PDB file of C-alpha atoms in Angstrom:
ATOM      1  CA  THR A   1    -112.879 -49.233  89.960  1.00  0.00           C
ATOM      2  CA  LEU A   2    -109.291 -50.332  90.155  1.00  0.00           C
ATOM      3  CA  SER A   3    -109.488 -51.893  86.688  1.00  0.00           C
ATOM      4  CA  SER A   4    -111.165 -48.786  85.257  1.00  0.00           C
ATOM      5  CA  SER A   5    -108.447 -46.483  86.703  1.00  0.00           C
ATOM      6  CA  ARG A   6    -105.760 -48.775  85.252  1.00  0.00           C
ATOM      7  CA  HIS A   7    -107.527 -48.604  81.908  1.00  0.00           C
ATOM      8  CA  GLN A   8    -107.618 -44.762  82.081  1.00  0.00           C
ATOM      9  CA  VAL A   9    -103.925 -44.543  82.964  1.00  0.00           C
ATOM     10  CA  LYS A  10    -103.091 -47.004  80.199  1.00  0.00           C
ATOM     11  CA  SER A  11    -105.147 -45.064  77.661  1.00  0.00           C
ATOM     12  CA  ARG A  12    -103.536 -41.788  78.763  1.00  0.00           C
ATOM     13  CA  ASN A  13    -100.066 -43.315  78.435  1.00  0.00           C
ATOM     14  CA  SER A  14    -100.889 -44.775  75.046  1.00  0.00           C
ATOM     15  CA  GLY A  15    -102.295 -41.402  73.899  1.00  0.00           C
ATOM     16  CA  VAL A  16     -99.172 -39.585  75.008  1.00  0.00           C
ATOM     17  CA  SER A  17     -96.941 -42.137  73.385  1.00  0.00           C
ATOM     18  CA  LYS A  18     -98.795 -41.791  70.073  1.00  0.00           C
ATOM     19  CA  VAL A  19     -98.315 -37.997  70.146  1.00  0.00           C
ATOM     20  CA  GLU A  20     -94.659 -38.445  71.063  1.00  0.00           C
ATOM     21  CA  LYS A  21     -94.206 -40.959  68.250  1.00  0.00           C
ATOM     22  CA  ILE A  22     -95.762 -38.557  65.748  1.00  0.00           C
ATOM     23  CA  GLU A  23     -93.498 -35.716  66.956  1.00  0.00           C
ATOM     24  CA  GLU A  24     -90.433 -37.983  66.798  1.00  0.00           C
ATOM     25  CA  SER A  25     -91.261 -39.149  63.283  1.00  0.00           C
ATOM     26  CA  SER A  26     -91.830 -35.530  62.210  1.00  0.00           C
ATOM     27  CA  GLU A  27     -88.429 -34.513  63.625  1.00  0.00           C
ATOM     28  CA  LEU A  28     -86.823 -37.511  61.939  1.00  0.00           C
ATOM     29  CA  ALA A  29     -88.394 -36.589  58.594  1.00  0.00           C
ATOM     30  CA  GLN A  30     -87.139 -33.007  58.960  1.00  0.00           C
ATOM     31  CA  SER A  31     -83.621 -34.194  59.724  1.00  0.00           C
ATOM     32  CA  TYR A  32     -83.675 -36.457  56.653  1.00  0.00           C
ATOM     33  CA  SER A  33     -84.984 -33.540  54.595  1.00  0.00           C
ATOM     34  CA  VAL A  34     -82.075 -31.376  55.717  1.00  0.00           C
ATOM     35  CA  ASP A  35     -79.639 -34.215  54.973  1.00  0.00           C
ATOM     36  CA  ILE A  36     -81.095 -34.732  51.485  1.00  0.00           C
ATOM     37  CA  GLU A  37     -80.903 -30.998  50.750  1.00  0.00           C
ATOM     38  CA  PHE A  38     -77.286 -30.916  51.944  1.00  0.00           C
ATOM     39  CA  ILE A  39     -76.378 -33.959  49.837  1.00  0.00           C
ATOM     40  CA  PHE A  40     -78.075 -32.458  46.768  1.00  0.00           C
ATOM     41  CA  ILE A  41     -76.301 -29.098  47.139  1.00  0.00           C
ATOM     42  CA  ALA A  42     -72.950 -30.774  47.850  1.00  0.00           C
ATOM     43  CA  THR A  43     -73.366 -32.979  44.758  1.00  0.00           C
ATOM     44  CA  ILE A  44     -74.191 -30.020  42.521  1.00  0.00           C
ATOM     45  CA  LEU A  45     -71.223 -28.104  43.935  1.00  0.00           C
ATOM     46  CA  PHE A  46     -68.895 -31.073  43.377  1.00  0.00           C
ATOM     47  CA  ILE A  47     -70.092 -31.528  39.776  1.00  0.00           C
ATOM     48  CA  THR A  48     -69.637 -27.810  39.063  1.00  0.00           C
ATOM     49  CA  ILE A  49     -66.114 -27.794  40.501  1.00  0.00           C
ATOM     50  CA  PHE A  50     -65.281 -30.932  38.515  1.00  0.00           C
ATOM     51  CA  ALA A  51     -66.640 -29.406  35.295  1.00  0.00           C
ATOM     52  CA  PHE A  52     -64.705 -26.172  35.702  1.00  0.00           C
ATOM     53  CA  SER A  53     -61.507 -28.001  36.589  1.00  0.00           C
ATOM     54  CA  ARG A  54     -61.971 -30.055  33.415  1.00  0.00           C
ATOM     55  CA  LEU A  55     -62.499 -26.858  31.400  1.00  0.00           C
ATOM     56  CA  LEU A  56     -59.378 -25.277  32.902  1.00  0.00           C
ATOM     57  CA  ASN A  57     -57.405 -28.468  32.207  1.00  0.00           C
ATOM     58  CA  ASN A  58     -58.517 -28.436  28.550  1.00  0.00           C
ATOM     59  CA  LEU A  59     -57.594 -24.751  28.227  1.00  0.00           C
ATOM     60  CA  SER A  60     -54.209 -25.462  29.788  1.00  0.00           C
ATOM     61  CA  ARG A  61     -53.548 -28.301  27.333  1.00  0.00           C
ATOM     62  CA  LEU A  62     -54.616 -26.066  24.431  1.00  0.00           C
ATOM     63  CA  LYS A  63     -52.290 -23.272  25.570  1.00  0.00           C
ATOM     64  CA  SER A  64     -49.497 -25.824  25.883  1.00  0.00           C
ATOM     65  CA  VAL A  65     -50.029 -26.921  22.257  1.00  0.00           C
ATOM     66  CA  LEU A  66     -50.082 -23.282  21.147  1.00  0.00           C
ATOM     67  CA  ASN A  67     -46.909 -22.455  23.081  1.00  0.00           C
ATOM     68  CA  LYS A  68     -45.044 -25.439  21.587  1.00  0.00           C
ATOM     69  CA  SER A  69     -46.243 -24.672  18.048  1.00  0.00           C
ATOM     70  CA  ILE A  70     -44.102 -22.903  15.471  1.00  0.00           C
ATOM     71  CA  SER A  71     -45.464 -19.833  13.711  1.00  0.00           C
ATOM     72  CA  ILE A  72     -45.160 -20.078   9.927  1.00  0.00           C
ATOM     73  CA  ARG A  73     -47.068 -16.946   8.884  1.00  0.00           C
ATOM     74  CA  ASN A  74     -49.789 -14.447   9.689  1.00  0.00           C
ATOM     75  CA  ILE A  75     -52.907 -13.814   7.632  1.00  0.00           C
ATOM     76  CA  GLY A  76     -54.296 -10.535   8.904  1.00  0.00           C
ATOM     77  CA  ASN A  77     -54.803 -11.018  12.655  1.00  0.00           C
ATOM     78  CA  VAL A  78     -54.723 -14.806  12.382  1.00  0.00           C
ATOM     79  CA  HIS A  79     -51.527 -16.659  13.340  1.00  0.00           C
ATOM     80  CA  VAL A  80     -50.875 -19.842  11.353  1.00  0.00           C
ATOM     81  CA  LEU A  81     -48.990 -22.351  13.497  1.00  0.00           C
ATOM     82  CA  VAL A  82     -47.599 -25.850  12.980  1.00  0.00           C
ATOM     83  CA  SER A  83     -47.483 -28.503  15.693  1.00  0.00           C
ATOM     84  CA  ASP A  84     -46.131 -32.040  16.065  1.00  0.00           C
ATOM     85  CA  GLU A  85     -48.662 -32.731  18.821  1.00  0.00           C
ATOM     86  CA  ILE A  86     -51.821 -32.702  16.688  1.00  0.00           C
ATOM     87  CA  LYS A  87     -53.152 -34.778  13.807  1.00  0.00           C
ATOM     88  CA  ILE A  88     -56.194 -32.667  12.854  1.00  0.00           C
ATOM     89  CA  PRO A  89     -56.048 -28.927  12.047  1.00  0.00           C
ATOM     90  CA  PHE A  90     -58.112 -26.555  14.196  1.00  0.00           C
ATOM     91  CA  SER A  91     -58.858 -22.884  14.849  1.00  0.00           C
ATOM     92  CA  THR A  92     -58.917 -21.205  18.234  1.00  0.00           C
ATOM     93  CA  LEU A  93     -59.244 -17.816  19.935  1.00  0.00           C
ATOM     94  CA  VAL A  94     -57.377 -18.865  23.083  1.00  0.00           C
ATOM     95  CA  GLY A  95     -53.940 -17.506  23.792  1.00  0.00           C
ATOM     96  CA  SER A  96     -52.523 -14.714  21.695  1.00  0.00           C
ATOM     97  CA  GLY A  97     -55.683 -14.183  19.642  1.00  0.00           C
ATOM     98  CA  ALA A  98     -56.969 -15.961  16.567  1.00  0.00           C
ATOM     99  CA  SER A  99     -54.854 -18.939  15.551  1.00  0.00           C
ATOM    100  CA  ILE A 100     -54.917 -21.813  13.108  1.00  0.00           C
ATOM    101  CA  VAL A 101     -52.894 -24.859  14.112  1.00  0.00           C
ATOM    102  CA  LEU A 102     -51.834 -27.317  11.416  1.00  0.00           C
ATOM    103  CA  PRO A 103     -50.258 -30.751  11.809  1.00  0.00           C
ATOM    104  CA  THR A 104     -46.680 -30.921  10.540  1.00  0.00           C
ATOM    105  CA  GLU A 105     -47.708 -33.595   8.016  1.00  0.00           C
ATOM    106  CA  VAL A 106     -49.387 -30.974   5.772  1.00  0.00           C
ATOM    107  CA  ILE A 107     -46.310 -28.740   5.422  1.00  0.00           C
ATOM    108  CA  GLY A 108     -45.064 -30.472   2.272  1.00  0.00           C
ATOM    109  CA  GLN A 109     -48.529 -30.589   0.699  1.00  0.00           C
ATOM    110  CA  GLN A 110     -49.003 -27.032  -0.557  1.00  0.00           C
ATOM    111  CA  LYS A 111     -52.404 -27.642  -2.199  1.00  0.00           C
ATOM    112  CA  ASN A 112     -53.848 -29.333   0.899  1.00  0.00           C
ATOM    113  CA  MET A 113     -52.317 -26.760   3.223  1.00  0.00           C
ATOM    114  CA  SER A 114     -53.912 -23.929   1.251  1.00  0.00           C
ATOM    115  CA  MET A 115     -57.373 -25.557   1.406  1.00  0.00           C
ATOM    116  CA  ILE A 116     -57.033 -26.276   5.131  1.00  0.00           C
ATOM    117  CA  ILE A 117     -56.016 -22.697   5.908  1.00  0.00           C
ATOM    118  CA  ARG A 118     -58.931 -21.328   3.854  1.00  0.00           C
ATOM    119  CA  HIS A 119     -61.344 -23.641   5.664  1.00  0.00           C
ATOM    120  CA  GLU A 120     -60.029 -22.649   9.104  1.00  0.00           C
ATOM    121  CA  ILE A 121     -60.058 -18.925   8.201  1.00  0.00           C
ATOM    122  CA  HIS A 122     -63.786 -19.282   7.504  1.00  0.00           C
ATOM    123  CA  HIS A 123     -64.273 -20.540  11.061  1.00  0.00           C
ATOM    124  CA  HIS A 124     -62.795 -17.261  12.311  1.00  0.00           C
ATOM    125  CA  ARG A 125     -64.833 -15.150   9.871  1.00  0.00           C
ATOM    126  CA  ASN A 126     -68.063 -16.900  10.860  1.00  0.00           C
ATOM    127  CA  GLY A 127     -67.384 -16.504  14.594  1.00  0.00           C
ATOM    128  CA  ASP A 128     -67.284 -20.277  15.080  1.00  0.00           C
ATOM    129  CA  THR A 129     -64.287 -20.140  17.407  1.00  0.00           C
ATOM    130  CA  LEU A 130     -66.145 -17.814  19.771  1.00  0.00           C
ATOM    131  CA  TRP A 131     -69.127 -20.171  19.712  1.00  0.00           C
ATOM    132  CA  VAL A 132     -66.874 -23.080  20.671  1.00  0.00           C
ATOM    133  CA  LEU A 133     -65.626 -21.189  23.729  1.00  0.00           C
ATOM    134  CA  CYS A 134     -69.176 -20.262  24.751  1.00  0.00           C
ATOM    135  CA  LEU A 135     -70.376 -23.842  24.339  1.00  0.00           C
ATOM    136  CA  GLU A 136     -67.522 -25.130  26.493  1.00  0.00           C
ATOM    137  CA  VAL A 137     -68.418 -22.733  29.299  1.00  0.00           C
ATOM    138  CA  ILE A 138     -72.132 -23.562  29.020  1.00  0.00           C
ATOM    139  CA  GLY A 139     -71.262 -27.259  28.990  1.00  0.00           C
ATOM    140  CA  SER A 140     -69.413 -26.756  32.289  1.00  0.00           C
ATOM    141  CA  PHE A 141     -72.566 -25.457  33.929  1.00  0.00           C
ATOM    142  CA  PHE A 142     -74.748 -28.262  32.553  1.00  0.00           C
ATOM    143  CA  LEU A 143     -72.315 -31.184  32.657  1.00  0.00           C
ATOM    144  CA  LEU A 144     -74.985 -33.822  33.284  1.00  0.00           C
ATOM    145  CA  ASN A 145     -77.463 -32.527  30.728  1.00  0.00           C
ATOM    146  CA  PRO A 146     -77.319 -34.788  27.643  1.00  0.00           C
ATOM    147  CA  PHE A 147     -79.034 -32.129  25.542  1.00  0.00           C
ATOM    148  CA  ILE A 148     -75.898 -29.932  25.786  1.00  0.00           C
ATOM    149  CA  TYR A 149     -73.781 -32.651  24.150  1.00  0.00           C
ATOM    150  CA  PHE A 150     -76.351 -33.089  21.382  1.00  0.00           C
ATOM    151  CA  TRP A 151     -76.505 -29.309  20.897  1.00  0.00           C
ATOM    152  CA  LYS A 152     -72.686 -28.985  20.760  1.00  0.00           C
ATOM    153  CA  LYS A 153     -72.481 -31.803  18.216  1.00  0.00           C
ATOM    154  CA  GLN A 154     -75.179 -30.251  16.024  1.00  0.00           C
ATOM    155  CA  ILE A 155     -73.605 -26.786  16.093  1.00  0.00           C
ATOM    156  CA  THR A 156     -70.161 -28.222  15.302  1.00  0.00           C
ATOM    157  CA  GLU A 157     -71.534 -30.141  12.316  1.00  0.00           C
ATOM    158  CA  ILE A 158     -73.359 -27.057  11.022  1.00  0.00           C
ATOM    159  CA  GLN A 159     -70.182 -24.982  11.379  1.00  0.00           C
ATOM    160  CA  GLU A 160     -68.110 -27.563   9.498  1.00  0.00           C
ATOM    161  CA  PHE A 161     -70.644 -27.920   6.679  1.00  0.00           C
ATOM    162  CA  ALA A 162     -70.940 -24.130   6.357  1.00  0.00           C
ATOM    163  CA  CYS A 163     -67.153 -23.748   5.994  1.00  0.00           C
ATOM    164  CA  ASP A 164     -66.983 -26.675   3.557  1.00  0.00           C
ATOM    165  CA  GLU A 165     -69.776 -25.205   1.431  1.00  0.00           C
ATOM    166  CA  LYS A 166     -68.226 -21.750   1.412  1.00  0.00           C
ATOM    167  CA  LEU A 167     -64.832 -23.138   0.453  1.00  0.00           C
ATOM    168  CA  ILE A 168     -66.219 -25.178  -2.432  1.00  0.00           C
ATOM    169  CA  SER A 169     -68.695 -22.592  -3.752  1.00  0.00           C
ATOM    170  CA  GLN A 170     -66.888 -19.272  -3.299  1.00  0.00           C
ATOM    171  CA  MET A 171     -63.236 -20.242  -3.428  1.00  0.00           C
ATOM    172  CA  ARG A 172     -63.609 -22.332  -6.565  1.00  0.00           C
ATOM    173  CA  VAL A 173     -62.066 -25.424  -5.012  1.00  0.00           C
ATOM    174  CA  SER A 174     -63.094 -28.635  -6.722  1.00  0.00           C
ATOM    175  CA  MET A 175     -65.088 -31.083  -4.635  1.00  0.00           C
ATOM    176  CA  ARG A 176     -62.765 -33.862  -5.681  1.00  0.00           C
ATOM    177  CA  ASP A 177     -59.627 -32.015  -4.511  1.00  0.00           C
ATOM    178  CA  TYR A 178     -61.268 -30.978  -1.250  1.00  0.00           C
ATOM    179  CA  GLY A 179     -62.548 -34.495  -0.633  1.00  0.00           C
ATOM    180  CA  GLN A 180     -59.063 -35.888  -1.254  1.00  0.00           C
ATOM    181  CA  CYS A 181     -57.657 -33.325   1.184  1.00  0.00           C
ATOM    182  CA  LEU A 182     -60.104 -34.495   3.872  1.00  0.00           C
ATOM    183  CA  VAL A 183     -59.169 -38.116   3.221  1.00  0.00           C
ATOM    184  CA  ASN A 184     -55.439 -37.279   3.458  1.00  0.00           C
ATOM    185  CA  ILE A 185     -55.971 -35.567   6.813  1.00  0.00           C
ATOM    186  CA  ALA A 186     -58.041 -38.497   8.101  1.00  0.00           C
ATOM    187  CA  GLU A 187     -55.370 -40.983   7.050  1.00  0.00           C
ATOM    188  CA  SER A 188     -52.461 -39.118   8.636  1.00  0.00           C
TER     189      SER A 188
END
C-alpha cells in the first residue's frame, strides 16, 4: 500500500508538472510572438523613416542645385537654368515650378543646346516630371520591393524613348545630329 500511494503521488506530481510545462511553453510562445511582432513593426517603421529621409535628402540636394543655377531664359512657364554642378541635363517640377537644368558645357554649342532644350520640354509636355515625383514617393513606401526599381527603370526608358522619337519625327532633327548630341553629352 505504501508503494501504491507513492506511485499515485508521483503520477499526480508528474501530471501536474506536464500541465505546468504546457502552460509555460504556451506563455513562452506568446511572448516570442509579441517580440516578433514588435521587431517586425519596428523594422518596417525604421525602413519607412530611412526611405523618407533619403527622399527628403534627394529633394534638398535638387533644390540646392536649382538655387545655385543661373537662369538663362524662360520658355513659357519653363525656366531654363545652367549649372556647374551637373553633367547631364534634366527636367524637374521641384522648386519654383517647371525647370530645365543644363550643364555649363553645352552653352557654347548652340545646336546641341537647342536639341537638349526641345527634348527636355517634351518631358514637361508629356507629364514625365510629375511621374518621376510620384515614382520617388511610391519608391519610399516600397523601398525593399525590387519590382519598384524595375518599374521605375522601365518607365524612365519609355519616357526617354518617347521624347527622342518626338524630337526626331516632329521637330525634323536628323538622327545623326541628335545621336552626335547624345554622344557629346555622354563624353562631357
